[in-house]
Amino acid sequence: MRKTVVLRVDSEKPDVEKISKAACFIRRGGLVAFPTETVYGLGADALNAGAVVALFEAKKRPLDNPPIVHVSDVKDVFRLVREVSSEAEALMEKFWPGPLTLIFRRSKAVPSVTVAGLDTIAVRMPRHKVALALIRASGCPVAAPSANLAGKPSPTSAGHVLDDLDGRIDAVLDAGPTIVGVESTVLDLTICPPLVLRPGGTSFEVLREVLGVVELSRVALAEEAVSVGEVRSPGVKYKHYAPDAGVVVVEGELGAVVERVKELVEVYRREGSRVGVLCTDETRAYYKEANVVLSLGSRSDLATVARNVFGLLRQFDREGVDIVVAEGLPTEGLGLAVVNRLRKAAGYKIVKA
Ligand code: TXA
Ligand code: MG
């Protein structure tokens, strides 16, 4: 156990002294959680192999699942990668800083542990002022997976970070809740056409507008568990985003979904379980029989739904729920990322209504 220092900072004008205190930990090989626009990340000096090993240990993350390396300037990418294509340049120009992670072939400057022994590296420049200030003050690229224990829902507040990692990391920069709520989109540029490995804060539709041709991996849809041999993104083969409660997702036409959710609530209650329903404003009134009903927001506002999803999954655990029945959602825009997280949280237990 070590003492985890909480450093409260303003999200727009982060206190320089607190940022430099946090950066000091990073420079000395320590671990600092910090907000990005998507979720909180757990940062370590990406070029310090010992620090990165400590990062994996703190998260209890398997060593074969590499973190994303965060930069504060496009020019920092060049020392990390072997080649920057004109396509990559156009994407960085258009989407950075922002929730888009690009996979490149990596340079020799990057320690093998940072990329889990792969020949490629995931890089992104976040849009949050605190994240950018921390990376700049640290003077190094910052490896940062989401700041949760492996397998748990990603943290969208400093409180979530402390729930999982208090006593395991040096500090957390607390700048309040994050804006986007789901992680960055991961786009593999080492193959042609480019392939979305994880849907996230930058929508597939918008990428297609810019790239013309871009594919969505089967794994990104998360309709079913995919065998390990088919996996290009190491993270996808592990259990993810799961609260302690079991999760089932019910998908289909909305009227049928509501009926099926109600049926399942009845079945689980009869078995003696404490049942939660994860629904939307439009449908919450239908689930009076459930023990805990939490709404993601309106179905017509998927940005709000995305912002709420991880926090609500954690709340079911705080409310002592045994099983969560979740409504499926539209897969347009940010909806695709939310549906992907729900399907994975459910361990692919998807009921078609
Ligand atoms: O929004 C985000 O992306 C957040 C914030 C903190 O920036 N970070 C995040 O990191 O979600 P993490 O480590 O939890 O997820 C990184 C994902 C994993 O699925 C991992 O397998 C994949 O990116 N990844 C990392 N390096 C890769 C590589 N070289 N090739 C393919 N996938 C890679
Ligand atoms: Mg993660």
Short mmCIF file of C-alpha atoms and ligand atoms in Angstrom, two decimals:
data_model
loop_
_atom_site.label_atom_id
_atom_site.label_comp_id
_atom_site.label_asym_id
_atom_site.label_seq_id
_atom_site.Cartn_x
_atom_site.Cartn_y
_atom_site.Cartn_z
CA MET A 1 0.00 0.00 0.00
CA ARG A 2 1.12 3.53 -0.69
CA LYS A 3 -0.69 6.77 0.02
CA THR A 4 -2.69 7.99 -2.97
CA VAL A 5 -2.65 11.79 -3.08
CA VAL A 6 -5.82 13.45 -4.40
CA LEU A 7 -5.03 16.66 -6.31
CA ARG A 8 -8.18 18.68 -7.11
CA VAL A 9 -7.76 20.85 -10.19
CA ASP A 10 -9.96 23.06 -12.31
CA SER A 11 -10.74 21.32 -15.61
CA GLU A 12 -10.33 24.53 -17.63
CA LYS A 13 -7.47 26.19 -15.71
CA PRO A 14 -5.52 23.44 -13.94
CA ASP A 15 -3.35 24.67 -11.05
CA VAL A 16 0.26 24.67 -12.27
CA GLU A 17 1.67 23.56 -8.91
CA LYS A 18 -0.56 20.50 -8.69
CA ILE A 19 0.19 19.56 -12.29
CA SER A 20 3.92 19.77 -11.62
CA LYS A 21 3.56 17.68 -8.47
CA ALA A 22 1.74 15.02 -10.54
CA ALA A 23 4.33 15.27 -13.34
CA CYS A 24 7.07 14.77 -10.76
CA PHE A 25 5.59 11.37 -9.88
CA ILE A 26 5.50 10.41 -13.58
CA ARG A 27 9.10 11.51 -14.17
CA ARG A 28 10.24 9.40 -11.20
CA GLY A 29 8.53 6.30 -12.57
CA GLY A 30 5.33 6.69 -10.51
CA LEU A 31 1.66 6.27 -11.40
CA VAL A 32 -0.83 9.14 -11.69
CA ALA A 33 -4.50 8.90 -12.67
CA PHE A 34 -5.80 11.86 -14.66
CA PRO A 35 -8.94 12.89 -16.52
CA THR A 36 -9.18 12.79 -20.28
CA GLU A 37 -12.29 13.82 -22.22
CA THR A 38 -13.30 10.14 -22.45
CA VAL A 39 -12.52 8.40 -19.14
CA TYR A 40 -9.83 8.71 -16.45
CA GLY A 41 -6.49 7.19 -17.46
CA LEU A 42 -3.73 5.76 -15.27
CA GLY A 43 -0.49 7.33 -16.48
CA ALA A 44 3.14 6.21 -16.42
CA ASP A 45 6.22 7.27 -18.42
CA ALA A 46 5.78 5.22 -21.60
CA LEU A 47 9.55 5.09 -22.18
CA ASN A 48 10.32 3.75 -18.68
CA ALA A 49 9.87 -0.03 -18.75
CA GLY A 50 9.84 -0.34 -14.95
CA ALA A 51 7.10 2.27 -14.64
CA VAL A 52 4.99 0.50 -17.25
CA VAL A 53 5.36 -2.84 -15.46
CA ALA A 54 4.17 -1.13 -12.26
CA LEU A 55 1.22 0.22 -14.23
CA PHE A 56 0.13 -3.26 -15.28
CA GLU A 57 0.54 -4.48 -11.69
CA ALA A 58 -1.52 -1.65 -10.18
CA LYS A 59 -4.40 -2.42 -12.57
CA LYS A 60 -3.90 -6.20 -12.31
CA ARG A 61 -3.86 -6.08 -16.08
CA PRO A 62 -2.43 -9.01 -18.07
CA LEU A 63 0.94 -8.11 -19.61
CA ASP A 64 -0.23 -9.01 -23.12
CA ASN A 65 -2.75 -6.15 -23.32
CA PRO A 66 -0.87 -2.93 -24.16
CA PRO A 67 -1.98 0.56 -23.04
CA ILE A 68 -2.52 3.59 -25.26
CA VAL A 69 0.39 6.04 -25.36
CA HIS A 70 -0.73 9.66 -24.92
CA VAL A 71 1.04 12.66 -26.43
CA SER A 72 0.45 16.41 -26.09
CA ASP A 73 1.63 17.35 -29.58
CA VAL A 74 1.42 15.73 -33.01
CA LYS A 75 5.18 16.03 -33.42
CA ASP A 76 5.71 13.68 -30.45
CA VAL A 77 4.27 10.86 -32.56
CA PHE A 78 7.30 10.72 -34.85
CA ARG A 79 9.72 9.29 -32.27
CA LEU A 80 7.23 6.57 -31.30
CA VAL A 81 6.40 5.24 -34.75
CA ARG A 82 8.27 4.07 -37.83
CA GLU A 83 6.24 5.91 -40.40
CA VAL A 84 3.40 8.43 -40.55
CA SER A 85 1.31 8.00 -43.70
CA SER A 86 -0.50 10.92 -45.32
CA GLU A 87 -3.72 9.26 -44.22
CA ALA A 88 -2.53 9.29 -40.59
CA GLU A 89 -1.53 12.92 -40.91
CA ALA A 90 -4.96 13.83 -42.22
CA LEU A 91 -6.64 11.98 -39.33
CA MET A 92 -4.44 13.62 -36.69
CA GLU A 93 -5.08 17.01 -38.26
CA LYS A 94 -8.83 16.49 -38.23
CA PHE A 95 -9.44 14.57 -34.99
CA TRP A 96 -6.65 15.48 -32.57
CA PRO A 97 -6.80 16.43 -29.85
CA GLY A 98 -9.76 14.09 -29.38
CA PRO A 99 -11.13 10.58 -28.77
CA LEU A 100 -9.39 8.78 -31.63
CA THR A 101 -6.52 6.33 -31.05
CA LEU A 102 -4.38 5.37 -34.05
CA ILE A 103 -2.38 2.16 -34.39
CA PHE A 104 1.02 2.59 -36.08
CA ARG A 105 4.09 0.42 -36.53
CA ARG A 106 6.27 1.24 -33.55
CA SER A 107 9.81 2.58 -33.39
CA LYS A 108 12.71 1.04 -31.44
CA ALA A 109 12.54 3.94 -28.93
CA VAL A 110 9.53 2.30 -27.29
CA PRO A 111 10.23 -0.38 -24.67
CA SER A 112 8.77 -3.74 -25.58
CA VAL A 113 6.66 -3.95 -22.39
CA THR A 114 4.81 -0.72 -23.34
CA VAL A 115 3.48 -2.42 -26.46
CA ALA A 116 3.20 -5.90 -24.93
CA GLY A 117 5.85 -7.16 -27.33
CA LEU A 118 3.85 -6.15 -30.41
CA ASP A 119 5.31 -4.52 -33.49
CA THR A 120 2.62 -1.82 -33.31
CA ILE A 121 1.70 1.00 -30.94
CA ALA A 122 -1.57 2.76 -30.05
CA VAL A 123 -1.23 6.56 -29.81
CA ARG A 124 -3.62 9.37 -29.07
CA MET A 125 -3.65 13.05 -28.15
CA PRO A 126 -6.45 13.70 -25.64
CA ARG A 127 -8.57 16.85 -25.63
CA HIS A 128 -8.68 17.47 -21.87
CA LYS A 129 -6.69 20.46 -20.57
CA VAL A 130 -5.56 18.56 -17.47
CA ALA A 131 -4.34 15.60 -19.53
CA LEU A 132 -2.45 17.85 -21.94
CA ALA A 133 -0.91 19.87 -19.10
CA LEU A 134 0.22 16.71 -17.32
CA ILE A 135 1.81 15.18 -20.44
CA ARG A 136 3.62 18.45 -21.24
CA ALA A 137 4.90 18.88 -17.69
CA SER A 138 6.04 15.25 -17.56
CA GLY A 139 8.14 15.77 -20.68
CA CYS A 140 7.52 12.22 -21.94
CA PRO A 141 4.83 10.27 -23.75
CA VAL A 142 2.40 8.91 -21.13
CA ALA A 143 1.17 5.32 -21.29
CA ALA A 144 -2.36 5.32 -19.93
CA PRO A 145 -4.94 2.58 -19.90
CA SER A 146 -8.26 3.39 -18.28
CA ALA A 147 -7.73 3.87 -14.51
CA ASN A 148 -9.85 0.94 -13.33
CA LEU A 149 -8.95 -2.52 -12.08
CA ALA A 150 -8.83 -4.85 -15.09
CA GLY A 151 -12.31 -6.09 -16.00
CA LYS A 152 -14.22 -3.32 -14.17
CA PRO A 153 -16.22 -0.53 -15.82
CA SER A 154 -13.96 2.36 -16.88
CA PRO A 155 -13.83 5.31 -14.44
CA THR A 156 -15.57 8.53 -15.38
CA SER A 157 -14.83 10.28 -12.07
CA ALA A 158 -11.96 10.45 -9.58
CA GLY A 159 -14.24 8.67 -7.10
CA HIS A 160 -14.42 5.65 -9.43
CA VAL A 161 -10.61 5.67 -9.71
CA LEU A 162 -10.25 5.65 -5.91
CA ASP A 163 -12.85 2.86 -5.56
CA ASP A 164 -10.53 0.62 -7.59
CA LEU A 165 -7.00 1.97 -7.08
CA ASP A 166 -6.77 3.85 -3.75
CA GLY A 167 -3.50 2.78 -2.12
CA ARG A 168 -2.17 1.27 -5.38
CA ILE A 169 -1.15 4.49 -7.21
CA ASP A 170 0.70 7.71 -6.29
CA ALA A 171 -1.90 10.31 -7.14
CA VAL A 172 -5.13 11.17 -8.91
CA LEU A 173 -5.82 14.53 -10.53
CA ASP A 174 -9.51 15.17 -9.83
CA ALA A 175 -11.16 17.53 -12.31
CA GLY A 176 -14.72 16.23 -11.97
CA PRO A 177 -16.64 13.90 -14.28
CA THR A 178 -15.46 13.27 -17.83
CA ILE A 179 -17.38 14.61 -20.82
CA VAL A 180 -17.59 11.79 -23.38
CA GLY A 181 -17.92 8.87 -20.96
CA VAL A 182 -16.80 6.04 -23.27
CA GLU A 183 -13.21 5.48 -24.36
CA SER A 184 -11.58 6.57 -27.60
CA THR A 185 -12.20 4.82 -30.91
CA VAL A 186 -9.24 2.57 -31.77
CA LEU A 187 -8.41 2.63 -35.49
CA ASP A 188 -5.80 0.30 -36.98
CA LEU A 189 -3.86 2.08 -39.73
CA THR A 190 -1.36 -0.74 -40.25
CA ILE A 191 -3.76 -2.57 -42.57
CA CYS A 192 -5.68 -1.52 -45.64
CA PRO A 193 -8.47 -0.49 -45.50
CA PRO A 194 -8.22 0.92 -41.95
CA LEU A 195 -10.09 -1.11 -39.36
CA VAL A 196 -11.98 0.05 -36.27
CA LEU A 197 -10.94 -2.31 -33.47
CA ARG A 198 -12.95 -0.59 -30.74
CA PRO A 199 -15.85 1.82 -31.35
CA GLY A 200 -15.63 4.87 -29.10
CA GLY A 201 -15.88 8.63 -28.81
CA THR A 202 -15.27 9.28 -32.52
CA SER A 203 -18.15 7.78 -34.48
CA PHE A 204 -17.76 5.26 -37.28
CA GLU A 205 -19.93 7.44 -39.54
CA VAL A 206 -17.61 10.43 -39.15
CA LEU A 207 -14.53 8.29 -39.84
CA ARG A 208 -16.15 6.94 -42.98
CA GLU A 209 -16.85 10.47 -44.19
CA VAL A 210 -13.16 11.32 -43.89
CA LEU A 211 -11.60 8.01 -44.98
CA GLY A 212 -14.06 6.84 -47.61
CA VAL A 213 -13.39 3.18 -46.88
CA VAL A 214 -13.07 1.98 -43.30
CA GLU A 215 -14.10 -1.34 -41.81
CA LEU A 216 -15.57 -2.34 -38.51
CA SER A 217 -14.03 -5.46 -36.99
CA ARG A 218 -16.35 -8.21 -35.78
CA VAL A 219 -14.82 -7.70 -32.41
CA ALA A 220 -15.89 -4.05 -32.45
CA LEU A 221 -19.50 -5.14 -32.83
CA ALA A 222 -19.08 -7.50 -29.88
CA GLU A 223 -22.03 -9.60 -30.93
CA GLU A 224 -20.31 -12.69 -29.67
CA ALA A 225 -17.05 -13.76 -28.15
CA VAL A 226 -14.49 -14.11 -30.93
CA SER A 227 -11.84 -16.80 -30.76
CA VAL A 228 -8.46 -15.56 -29.60
CA GLY A 229 -6.76 -16.36 -32.91
CA GLU A 230 -8.96 -13.83 -34.72
CA VAL A 231 -8.19 -11.02 -32.35
CA ARG A 232 -6.12 -8.05 -33.57
CA SER A 233 -6.63 -5.93 -30.46
CA PRO A 234 -5.32 -7.83 -27.48
CA GLY A 235 -7.70 -6.17 -25.00
CA VAL A 236 -10.81 -7.62 -26.53
CA LYS A 237 -10.27 -11.18 -25.40
CA TYR A 238 -10.58 -10.35 -21.71
CA LYS A 239 -13.65 -9.83 -19.57
CA HIS A 240 -14.50 -6.16 -19.66
CA TYR A 241 -16.51 -3.37 -18.13
CA ALA A 242 -18.34 -5.78 -15.86
CA PRO A 243 -19.88 -4.83 -12.54
CA ASP A 244 -19.96 -7.54 -9.84
CA ALA A 245 -23.61 -8.11 -10.73
CA GLY A 246 -24.41 -10.28 -13.75
CA VAL A 247 -25.60 -8.41 -16.84
CA VAL A 248 -28.00 -9.44 -19.63
CA VAL A 249 -28.74 -7.21 -22.65
CA VAL A 250 -32.12 -7.38 -24.36
CA GLU A 251 -32.09 -6.16 -27.96
CA GLY A 252 -34.72 -5.66 -30.65
CA GLU A 253 -37.66 -3.41 -31.44
CA LEU A 254 -38.37 -1.20 -28.42
CA GLY A 255 -41.88 -2.44 -27.59
CA ALA A 256 -40.70 -6.05 -27.64
CA VAL A 257 -37.62 -5.15 -25.59
CA VAL A 258 -39.75 -3.63 -22.82
CA GLU A 259 -41.96 -6.73 -22.68
CA ARG A 260 -38.96 -9.06 -22.57
CA VAL A 261 -37.19 -7.01 -19.88
CA LYS A 262 -40.33 -7.15 -17.73
CA GLU A 263 -40.51 -10.93 -18.17
CA LEU A 264 -36.88 -11.35 -17.20
CA VAL A 265 -37.31 -9.12 -14.14
CA GLU A 266 -40.14 -11.40 -13.03
CA VAL A 267 -38.11 -14.57 -13.63
CA TYR A 268 -35.06 -13.32 -11.71
CA ARG A 269 -37.16 -11.94 -8.86
CA ARG A 270 -38.92 -15.27 -8.52
CA GLU A 271 -35.48 -16.87 -8.17
CA GLY A 272 -34.89 -14.53 -5.23
CA SER A 273 -32.42 -12.19 -6.95
CA ARG A 274 -32.20 -8.47 -6.39
CA VAL A 275 -32.81 -7.18 -9.92
CA GLY A 276 -31.69 -3.95 -11.57
CA VAL A 277 -32.89 -2.53 -14.87
CA LEU A 278 -30.72 -0.25 -16.99
CA CYS A 279 -33.13 1.65 -19.21
CA THR A 280 -33.86 5.02 -20.77
CA ASP A 281 -36.11 7.95 -19.82
CA GLU A 282 -38.70 6.83 -22.37
CA THR A 283 -39.12 3.40 -20.74
CA ARG A 284 -38.30 3.72 -17.04
CA ALA A 285 -41.95 3.93 -15.96
CA TYR A 286 -42.53 0.34 -17.17
CA TYR A 287 -40.23 -1.36 -14.68
CA LYS A 288 -41.99 -0.91 -11.35
CA GLU A 289 -41.33 -4.56 -10.44
CA ALA A 290 -37.53 -4.21 -10.50
CA ASN A 291 -35.62 -3.47 -7.28
CA VAL A 292 -33.44 -0.75 -8.80
CA VAL A 293 -34.20 1.13 -12.04
CA LEU A 294 -31.53 3.45 -13.46
CA SER A 295 -31.95 5.50 -16.63
CA LEU A 296 -29.13 6.33 -19.02
CA GLY A 297 -31.03 9.40 -20.28
CA SER A 298 -33.13 9.86 -23.38
CA ARG A 299 -32.72 7.49 -26.35
CA SER A 300 -32.64 10.56 -28.56
CA ASP A 301 -29.55 11.88 -26.72
CA LEU A 302 -26.85 9.25 -27.11
CA ALA A 303 -24.13 11.65 -25.90
CA THR A 304 -25.79 11.70 -22.48
CA VAL A 305 -26.31 7.94 -22.59
CA ALA A 306 -22.57 7.46 -23.28
CA ARG A 307 -21.61 9.82 -20.46
CA ASN A 308 -23.71 7.86 -17.97
CA VAL A 309 -23.17 4.22 -18.87
CA PHE A 310 -20.06 3.31 -16.86
CA GLY A 311 -21.12 5.24 -13.74
CA LEU A 312 -24.51 3.50 -13.70
CA LEU A 313 -22.95 0.05 -14.11
CA ARG A 314 -20.91 0.83 -10.99
CA GLN A 315 -23.98 2.15 -9.17
CA PHE A 316 -25.77 -1.20 -9.47
CA ASP A 317 -22.98 -2.73 -7.40
CA ARG A 318 -23.32 -0.02 -4.77
CA GLU A 319 -27.03 -0.85 -4.61
CA GLY A 320 -26.29 -4.53 -4.04
CA VAL A 321 -27.99 -5.75 -7.20
CA ASP A 322 -27.40 -9.42 -8.24
CA ILE A 323 -28.42 -9.12 -11.87
CA VAL A 324 -28.83 -6.19 -14.25
CA VAL A 325 -31.19 -6.42 -17.23
CA ALA A 326 -30.13 -3.76 -19.75
CA GLU A 327 -32.09 -2.46 -22.72
CA GLY A 328 -30.28 -2.47 -26.06
CA LEU A 329 -29.83 0.89 -27.77
CA PRO A 330 -29.56 2.30 -31.30
CA THR A 331 -26.13 1.69 -32.85
CA GLU A 332 -25.78 5.04 -34.64
CA GLY A 333 -23.10 7.51 -33.61
CA LEU A 334 -21.99 7.08 -30.00
CA GLY A 335 -24.65 4.36 -29.63
CA LEU A 336 -22.31 1.81 -31.23
CA ALA A 337 -19.72 2.33 -28.48
CA VAL A 338 -22.35 2.06 -25.74
CA VAL A 339 -23.85 -1.12 -27.23
CA ASN A 340 -20.33 -2.61 -27.51
CA ARG A 341 -19.66 -1.87 -23.80
CA LEU A 342 -23.01 -3.30 -22.70
CA ARG A 343 -22.54 -6.49 -24.73
CA LYS A 344 -19.10 -6.99 -23.24
CA ALA A 345 -20.27 -6.17 -19.71
CA ALA A 346 -22.84 -8.92 -20.27
CA GLY A 347 -20.13 -11.37 -21.34
CA TYR A 348 -22.15 -11.56 -24.62
CA LYS A 349 -25.34 -12.71 -22.88
CA ILE A 350 -27.60 -11.07 -25.44
CA VAL A 351 -31.32 -11.83 -25.57
CA LYS A 352 -33.07 -11.03 -28.87
CA ALA A 353 -36.58 -9.76 -28.17
O1 TXA B 1 -10.20 6.84 -24.14
C1 TXA B 1 -9.30 6.03 -24.01
O2 TXA B 1 -8.82 5.41 -24.98
C2 TXA B 1 -8.75 5.78 -22.60
C3 TXA B 1 -8.17 7.10 -22.09
C4 TXA B 1 -7.48 6.97 -20.78
O3 TXA B 1 -7.31 7.63 -23.07
N1 TXA B 1 -7.76 4.75 -22.59
C5 TXA B 1 -8.08 3.44 -22.75
O4 TXA B 1 -6.99 2.59 -22.67
O5 TXA B 1 -9.20 3.04 -22.93
P1 TXA B 1 -7.13 1.02 -22.46
O6 TXA B 1 -5.73 0.58 -22.24
O7 TXA B 1 -8.09 0.72 -21.39
O8 TXA B 1 -7.60 0.48 -23.83
C6 TXA B 1 -6.68 0.42 -24.91
C7 TXA B 1 -7.19 -0.48 -25.99
C8 TXA B 1 -7.18 -1.93 -25.55
O9 TXA B 1 -8.33 -2.58 -26.07
C9 TXA B 1 -5.91 -2.47 -26.20
O10 TXA B 1 -5.96 -3.84 -26.47
C10 TXA B 1 -5.85 -1.66 -27.48
O11 TXA B 1 -6.32 -0.38 -27.12
N2 TXA B 1 -4.48 -1.56 -28.00
C11 TXA B 1 -3.40 -1.00 -27.41
N3 TXA B 1 -2.31 -1.16 -28.18
C12 TXA B 1 -2.69 -1.82 -29.29
C13 TXA B 1 -2.04 -2.27 -30.47
N4 TXA B 1 -0.74 -2.08 -30.66
N5 TXA B 1 -2.76 -2.93 -31.41
C14 TXA B 1 -4.09 -3.13 -31.24
N6 TXA B 1 -4.78 -2.72 -30.14
C15 TXA B 1 -4.09 -2.09 -29.18
MG MG B 2 -9.74 -0.13 -20.33
#
